[in-house]
Short mmCIF file of C-alpha atoms in Angstrom, two decimals:
data_model
loop_
_atom_site.label_atom_id
_atom_site.label_comp_id
_atom_site.label_asym_id
_atom_site.label_seq_id
_atom_site.Cartn_x
_atom_site.Cartn_y
_atom_site.Cartn_z
CA MET A 1 35.55 -3.70 12.95
CA ASP A 2 34.61 -4.77 16.47
CA PRO A 3 30.94 -5.71 16.66
CA THR A 4 30.76 -4.58 20.29
CA LEU A 5 31.79 -1.09 19.24
CA LEU A 6 29.17 -1.06 16.48
CA VAL A 7 26.53 -2.08 18.97
CA ALA A 8 27.59 0.71 21.35
CA VAL A 9 27.48 3.22 18.55
CA GLY A 10 24.03 2.09 17.47
CA VAL A 11 22.67 2.23 21.00
CA ALA A 12 24.11 5.68 21.42
CA GLY A 13 22.59 6.86 18.26
CA ILE A 14 19.19 5.59 19.25
CA ALA A 15 19.53 7.28 22.60
CA VAL A 16 20.48 10.65 20.92
CA CYS A 17 17.47 10.31 18.61
CA ALA A 18 15.15 9.56 21.50
CA PHE A 19 16.45 12.65 23.35
CA MET A 20 15.98 14.85 20.36
CA PHE A 21 12.49 13.53 19.86
CA ALA A 22 11.50 14.16 23.50
CA THR A 23 12.98 17.69 23.33
CA TRP A 24 11.11 18.40 20.14
CA GLN A 25 7.87 17.22 21.64
CA PHE A 26 8.34 19.46 24.64
CA VAL A 27 9.00 22.63 22.69
CA SER A 28 6.81 21.71 19.62
CA PRO A 29 4.34 24.56 18.84
CA GLU A 30 1.86 21.85 17.68
CA ARG A 31 1.21 20.85 21.30
CA THR A 32 -2.22 22.20 22.14
CA ALA A 33 -3.23 23.77 25.39
CA ALA A 34 -5.38 20.72 26.00
CA ASP A 35 -2.30 18.49 25.82
CA LYS A 36 -0.34 20.72 28.23
CA LEU A 37 -3.27 20.90 30.62
CA ALA A 38 -3.79 17.14 30.52
CA GLU A 39 -0.17 16.63 31.69
CA PHE A 40 -1.00 18.41 34.99
CA THR A 41 -4.63 17.42 35.51
CA GLY A 42 -4.60 13.84 34.18
CA GLY A 43 -4.20 12.34 37.64
CA ALA A 44 -4.10 8.59 37.76
CA GLU A 45 -5.21 8.32 34.14
CA ARG A 46 -2.02 9.98 33.01
CA ASP A 47 0.14 7.17 34.22
CA SER A 48 -1.96 4.34 32.72
CA LEU A 49 -0.50 2.24 29.97
CA PRO A 50 -3.18 2.85 27.38
CA THR A 51 -2.89 6.58 27.87
CA ARG A 52 0.93 6.45 27.51
CA LEU A 53 0.55 4.36 24.34
CA ASN A 54 -1.98 6.72 22.84
CA GLN A 55 0.31 9.64 23.62
CA LEU A 56 3.26 7.85 21.99
CA THR A 57 1.16 7.14 18.92
CA ARG A 58 0.09 10.78 18.60
CA ASN A 59 3.70 11.95 19.05
CA ALA A 60 5.09 9.56 16.44
CA ALA A 61 2.34 10.45 14.08
CA ARG A 62 3.22 14.16 14.10
CA LEU A 63 6.52 13.34 12.54
CA ALA A 64 5.06 11.82 9.37
CA GLN A 65 1.83 13.79 8.83
CA GLY A 66 3.28 16.75 7.05
CA THR A 67 1.37 19.90 6.17
CA GLU A 68 -2.39 20.19 6.59
CA SER A 69 -3.03 19.65 2.83
CA GLU A 70 -0.87 16.54 2.84
CA ALA A 71 -2.72 15.24 5.91
CA SER A 72 -6.08 15.94 4.22
CA ALA A 73 -4.97 14.04 1.07
CA THR A 74 -3.72 11.08 3.21
CA ARG A 75 -6.97 11.07 5.19
CA ARG A 76 -8.94 10.91 1.89
CA TRP A 77 -6.63 8.14 0.63
CA LEU A 78 -7.15 6.11 3.77
CA SER A 79 -10.86 6.60 3.32
CA GLN A 80 -10.68 5.08 -0.09
CA ALA A 81 -9.00 2.04 1.48
CA GLY A 82 -11.87 1.58 3.96
CA PHE A 83 -10.00 3.02 7.01
CA ARG A 84 -12.38 5.73 8.30
CA GLN A 85 -11.84 5.60 12.03
CA LYS A 86 -11.20 8.88 13.79
CA ASN A 87 -7.62 8.02 14.48
CA ALA A 88 -6.80 6.35 11.12
CA LEU A 89 -4.43 9.10 10.08
CA GLU A 90 -2.58 9.07 13.37
CA THR A 91 -2.34 5.29 13.28
CA TYR A 92 -0.97 5.29 9.75
CA SER A 93 1.54 8.06 10.39
CA ALA A 94 2.67 6.42 13.64
CA ALA A 95 3.07 3.06 11.93
CA ARG A 96 5.41 4.65 9.39
CA THR A 97 7.47 6.44 11.97
CA LEU A 98 7.78 3.55 14.37
CA GLY A 99 8.41 1.22 11.48
CA LEU A 100 11.23 3.33 10.39
CA VAL A 101 12.91 3.17 13.74
CA PHE A 102 12.10 -0.44 14.61
CA CYS A 103 12.88 -2.06 11.34
CA GLY A 104 16.03 -0.05 10.96
CA LEU A 105 17.28 -1.34 14.27
CA VAL A 106 16.23 -4.87 13.37
CA GLY A 107 18.04 -4.66 10.02
CA PHE A 108 21.21 -3.41 11.66
CA LEU A 109 21.17 -6.12 14.33
CA LEU A 110 20.40 -8.80 11.74
CA VAL A 111 23.34 -7.82 9.54
CA LEU A 112 25.47 -7.59 12.71
CA TRP A 113 24.49 -11.13 13.55
CA LEU A 114 24.89 -12.67 10.08
CA HIS A 115 27.79 -10.81 8.58
CA LYS A 116 31.23 -12.04 9.54
CA ALA A 117 33.88 -9.58 10.57
CA PRO A 118 36.61 -9.13 8.02
CA GLU A 119 39.16 -10.91 10.19
CA ASP A 120 37.15 -14.04 10.06
CA VAL A 121 36.78 -14.28 6.25
CA ALA A 122 38.42 -17.42 4.86
CA GLY A 123 41.50 -16.90 2.65
CA MET A 124 42.22 -13.37 3.95
CA ASP A 125 45.42 -12.70 5.73
CA SER A 126 45.74 -10.32 8.74
CA GLU A 127 47.07 -7.37 6.71
CA ALA A 128 44.26 -7.55 4.14
CA ALA A 129 41.70 -7.89 6.96
CA ALA A 130 42.92 -4.77 8.55
CA SER A 131 42.95 -2.71 5.42
CA ALA A 132 40.69 0.20 4.83
CA THR A 133 38.85 -1.56 2.01
CA ALA A 134 37.85 -4.40 4.27
CA ARG A 135 36.64 -1.99 6.94
CA LEU A 136 34.71 0.10 4.46
CA ARG A 137 33.04 -3.07 3.13
CA GLY A 138 31.95 -4.06 6.67
CA LEU A 139 30.58 -0.57 7.23
CA ALA A 140 28.71 -0.81 3.96
CA TRP A 141 27.07 -3.97 5.14
CA TYR A 142 26.00 -2.50 8.49
CA PHE A 143 24.71 0.80 7.05
CA GLY A 144 23.00 -1.10 4.29
CA GLY A 145 21.14 -3.19 6.84
CA LEU A 146 20.26 -0.10 8.86
CA PHE A 147 18.95 2.04 6.01
CA GLY A 148 17.36 -0.96 4.17
CA GLY A 149 15.42 -2.01 7.21
CA ALA A 150 14.40 1.62 7.87
CA ALA A 151 13.22 2.02 4.29
CA ALA A 152 11.23 -1.26 4.47
CA GLY A 153 9.59 -0.26 7.76
CA TYR A 154 8.71 3.21 6.42
CA TYR A 155 7.15 2.05 3.16
CA ALA A 156 5.47 -1.13 4.38
CA PRO A 157 2.34 0.75 5.60
CA TYR A 158 2.14 2.61 2.35
CA VAL A 159 2.23 -0.53 0.30
CA TYR A 160 -0.37 -2.14 2.49
CA VAL A 161 -2.79 0.74 2.19
CA ALA A 162 -2.21 1.06 -1.54
CA ASN A 163 -2.94 -2.63 -2.00
CA ALA A 164 -6.19 -2.26 0.07
CA VAL A 165 -7.21 0.73 -2.03
CA GLN A 166 -6.69 -1.26 -5.25
CA LYS A 167 -8.59 -4.31 -4.11
CA ARG A 168 -11.48 -2.19 -2.81
CA ARG A 169 -11.73 -0.32 -6.13
CA GLU A 170 -11.73 -3.56 -8.10
CA VAL A 171 -14.59 -4.89 -5.91
CA ILE A 172 -16.57 -1.78 -6.34
CA ILE A 173 -15.99 -1.53 -10.10
CA LYS A 174 -17.10 -5.12 -10.56
CA ALA A 175 -20.39 -4.61 -8.74
CA PHE A 176 -21.12 -1.04 -9.89
CA PRO A 177 -22.97 -1.85 -13.16
CA ASP A 178 -25.43 -4.20 -11.42
CA ALA A 179 -26.02 -1.64 -8.72
CA LEU A 180 -26.68 1.07 -11.35
CA ASP A 181 -29.15 -1.14 -13.12
CA LEU A 182 -30.95 -1.67 -9.79
CA LEU A 183 -31.01 2.05 -9.22
CA VAL A 184 -32.49 2.59 -12.69
CA SER A 185 -35.24 0.08 -11.99
CA ALA A 186 -36.03 1.63 -8.57
CA VAL A 187 -36.25 5.18 -9.90
CA GLU A 188 -38.33 4.21 -12.92
CA ALA A 189 -40.69 2.28 -10.59
CA GLY A 190 -41.50 5.56 -8.75
CA LEU A 191 -39.01 5.71 -5.92
CA GLY A 192 -37.05 8.89 -5.17
CA LEU A 193 -33.28 9.05 -5.65
CA ASP A 194 -32.64 8.83 -1.85
CA ALA A 195 -35.04 5.93 -1.42
CA GLY A 196 -33.45 4.31 -4.42
CA PHE A 197 -30.03 4.56 -2.86
CA ARG A 198 -31.35 2.88 0.32
CA ARG A 199 -33.07 0.11 -1.66
CA VAL A 200 -30.00 -0.61 -3.80
CA ALA A 201 -27.80 -0.67 -0.70
CA ASP A 202 -30.14 -3.21 0.92
CA GLU A 203 -30.18 -5.36 -2.21
CA MET A 204 -26.34 -5.23 -2.70
CA GLU A 205 -25.46 -6.00 0.90
CA MET A 206 -24.58 -9.65 0.17
CA ALA A 207 -23.08 -9.13 -3.31
CA SER A 208 -20.82 -6.19 -2.51
CA PRO A 209 -20.72 -4.95 1.07
CA GLU A 210 -18.25 -2.12 0.24
CA LEU A 211 -20.55 -0.59 -2.43
CA ALA A 212 -23.54 -1.08 -0.21
CA GLY A 213 -21.89 0.70 2.68
CA GLU A 214 -21.01 3.67 0.45
CA LEU A 215 -24.64 4.08 -0.77
CA GLN A 216 -25.96 3.72 2.76
CA LEU A 217 -23.63 6.45 3.90
CA VAL A 218 -24.90 8.73 1.13
CA SER A 219 -28.49 8.07 2.30
CA HIS A 220 -27.52 8.67 5.92
CA GLU A 221 -25.85 11.96 5.07
CA VAL A 222 -28.97 13.17 3.23
CA LEU A 223 -31.20 12.18 6.12
CA ALA A 224 -28.90 14.09 8.50
CA GLY A 225 -29.43 17.26 6.51
CA VAL A 226 -26.40 17.28 4.21
CA PRO A 227 -27.31 18.63 0.73
CA ARG A 228 -27.61 15.94 -1.82
CA VAL A 229 -24.99 17.51 -4.05
CA GLU A 230 -22.45 17.61 -1.23
CA ALA A 231 -23.31 14.03 -0.18
CA LEU A 232 -22.67 12.88 -3.80
CA ARG A 233 -19.38 14.76 -3.83
CA HIS A 234 -18.38 13.00 -0.63
CA LEU A 235 -19.23 9.68 -2.30
CA GLU A 236 -16.92 10.67 -5.14
CA GLU A 237 -14.05 11.45 -2.82
CA ARG A 238 -14.43 8.34 -0.69
CA VAL A 239 -14.48 5.96 -3.65
CA GLY A 240 -12.12 7.53 -6.19
CA ILE A 241 -13.43 5.68 -9.25
CA ASP A 242 -14.11 7.22 -12.62
CA ASP A 243 -17.46 5.38 -13.05
CA VAL A 244 -18.72 6.78 -9.79
CA THR A 245 -17.44 10.30 -10.66
CA SER A 246 -19.36 10.19 -13.92
CA LEU A 247 -22.54 9.02 -12.10
CA VAL A 248 -22.21 11.89 -9.61
CA ASN A 249 -21.78 14.45 -12.46
CA VAL A 250 -24.86 12.99 -14.20
CA LEU A 251 -27.03 13.19 -11.08
CA ILE A 252 -25.81 16.73 -10.22
CA GLN A 253 -26.52 17.99 -13.76
CA ALA A 254 -29.95 16.33 -13.82
CA GLU A 255 -30.85 18.00 -10.50
CA ARG A 256 -29.42 21.38 -11.48
CA PHE A 257 -31.13 21.58 -14.94
CA GLY A 258 -34.36 19.75 -13.94
CA SER A 259 -34.00 16.91 -16.45
CA SER A 260 -35.43 13.44 -15.88
CA VAL A 261 -33.29 11.46 -13.44
CA ALA A 262 -34.57 8.14 -14.63
CA ARG A 263 -33.75 8.93 -18.27
CA SER A 264 -30.34 10.22 -17.35
CA LEU A 265 -29.64 7.04 -15.35
CA ARG A 266 -30.83 4.81 -18.13
CA VAL A 267 -28.46 6.43 -20.64
CA HIS A 268 -25.54 6.38 -18.22
CA SER A 269 -26.19 2.76 -17.37
CA GLY A 270 -25.84 1.84 -21.00
CA HIS A 271 -22.45 3.65 -21.14
CA ILE A 272 -21.27 1.84 -18.02
CA ARG A 273 -22.30 -1.48 -19.50
CA ILE A 274 -20.31 -0.72 -22.61
CA LYS A 275 -17.23 0.22 -20.53
CA ARG A 276 -17.61 -3.03 -18.61
CA MET A 277 -17.59 -4.99 -21.84
CA GLN A 278 -14.58 -3.02 -23.11
CA ARG A 279 -12.63 -3.79 -19.92
CA ALA A 280 -13.38 -7.50 -20.37
CA GLU A 281 -12.26 -7.45 -23.93
CA THR A 282 -9.11 -5.63 -22.91
CA LYS A 283 -8.26 -8.27 -20.30
CA ALA A 284 -8.97 -11.05 -22.82
CA ALA A 285 -6.65 -9.42 -25.31
CA GLN A 286 -3.85 -9.27 -22.70
CA VAL A 287 -3.92 -13.02 -22.12
CA SER A 288 -1.89 -13.93 -25.17
CA PRO A 289 1.08 -11.62 -24.56
CA LYS A 290 1.25 -12.74 -20.97
CA LEU A 291 1.14 -16.43 -21.90
CA THR A 292 3.88 -15.77 -24.47
CA VAL A 293 6.25 -14.47 -21.74
CA VAL A 294 5.51 -17.44 -19.58
CA MET A 295 6.10 -19.86 -22.52
CA ILE A 296 9.44 -18.19 -23.33
CA ILE A 297 10.68 -18.33 -19.76
CA PHE A 298 9.53 -21.84 -18.74
CA ILE A 299 8.55 -23.88 -21.75
CA LEU A 300 11.02 -22.88 -24.46
CA PRO A 301 14.21 -23.84 -22.47
CA THR A 302 12.75 -27.24 -21.71
CA LEU A 303 11.79 -27.78 -25.33
CA LEU A 304 15.27 -26.83 -26.48
CA ILE A 305 16.80 -29.27 -24.01
CA VAL A 306 14.56 -32.08 -25.29
CA LEU A 307 15.28 -31.33 -28.96
CA LEU A 308 18.93 -30.42 -28.85
CA GLY A 309 20.05 -32.56 -25.89
CA PRO A 310 20.42 -35.86 -27.75
CA ALA A 311 22.24 -34.21 -30.68
CA ALA A 312 24.62 -32.53 -28.24
CA ILE A 313 25.40 -35.76 -26.55
CA LYS A 314 25.96 -37.60 -29.79
CA MET A 315 28.25 -34.86 -31.06
CA LYS A 316 30.24 -35.03 -27.77
CA ASN A 317 30.66 -38.79 -28.13
CA ILE A 318 31.88 -38.37 -31.69
CA LEU A 319 34.14 -35.37 -31.35
CA ILE A 320 35.93 -36.09 -28.06
CA PRO A 321 37.30 -39.58 -29.12
CA THR A 322 38.41 -38.16 -32.44
CA ALA A 323 40.26 -35.30 -30.82
CA GLN A 324 41.88 -37.74 -28.33
CA SER A 325 43.02 -40.08 -31.14
CA ARG A 326 44.57 -37.18 -33.03
CA GLY A 327 46.39 -36.16 -29.99
CA VAL A 328 47.82 -39.67 -29.46
CA ALA A 329 48.83 -39.87 -33.13
CA GLN A 330 50.76 -36.62 -32.87
#
């Protein structure tokens, strides 16, 4: 198949998609009155490059945001990764949409550049090169590059954010037992729960900035007038860790039933310490199976070569001359 024709088809497809996207944005019911008014009253700011880039980002983000419930869940997930900017959801959605288009085009052009046309394949005559099978094979390469690149560009932001969420959770889980012990000491020393959160946040600033920032945010919400129960629920949603969820439930129950907060924290701290020890024992127990797989893959073949290699060479030196002598005798 002619590469020039494929390039023309690809460019035409991109142009059609761009036209459909622009038409959809013009008639989209999601365009607010403020957006429409800004198009007529924006003045010189409307034509500036940052404004156009922001508008492009918002338009691309609308294609991947989904429903309101999906957008809320994605916003909560981004918050667990530490991305809490006002435009975090728009940036993430725009990255997926633009990555879909850009990486799909790059994959298509890369395959177009690397893959040889069927007529240029060595050992293939002209009739075979012109056959339908060869043409279908070429189309499979081109469409594979297109859709493979598009899939990679669409899921790359998801993988990046998921990795950030996992790393952040591991850091918070590692520092949480120590922070809980400090909170128990602060409350038993006479500080209130809000003051204890502030003190623990100050003490954990160097050891775990992520956990310290979460505790400071709880303290700031309470100082701003948010009810403590609601602020604790916000902490649970932002972190997404079972240990923090259990702590929030303990504090809410202690406040609701009027029990001692210090005693509840002391008991809960003991449970968290036990869970930390169990996690360490679980990881230690997983070392042997993991090492066994590594030994089977890398060490066992080398050991077999060392043990059986000399015997195989000796057998070859004995059997091959014997077979040759029998052949000559016959």
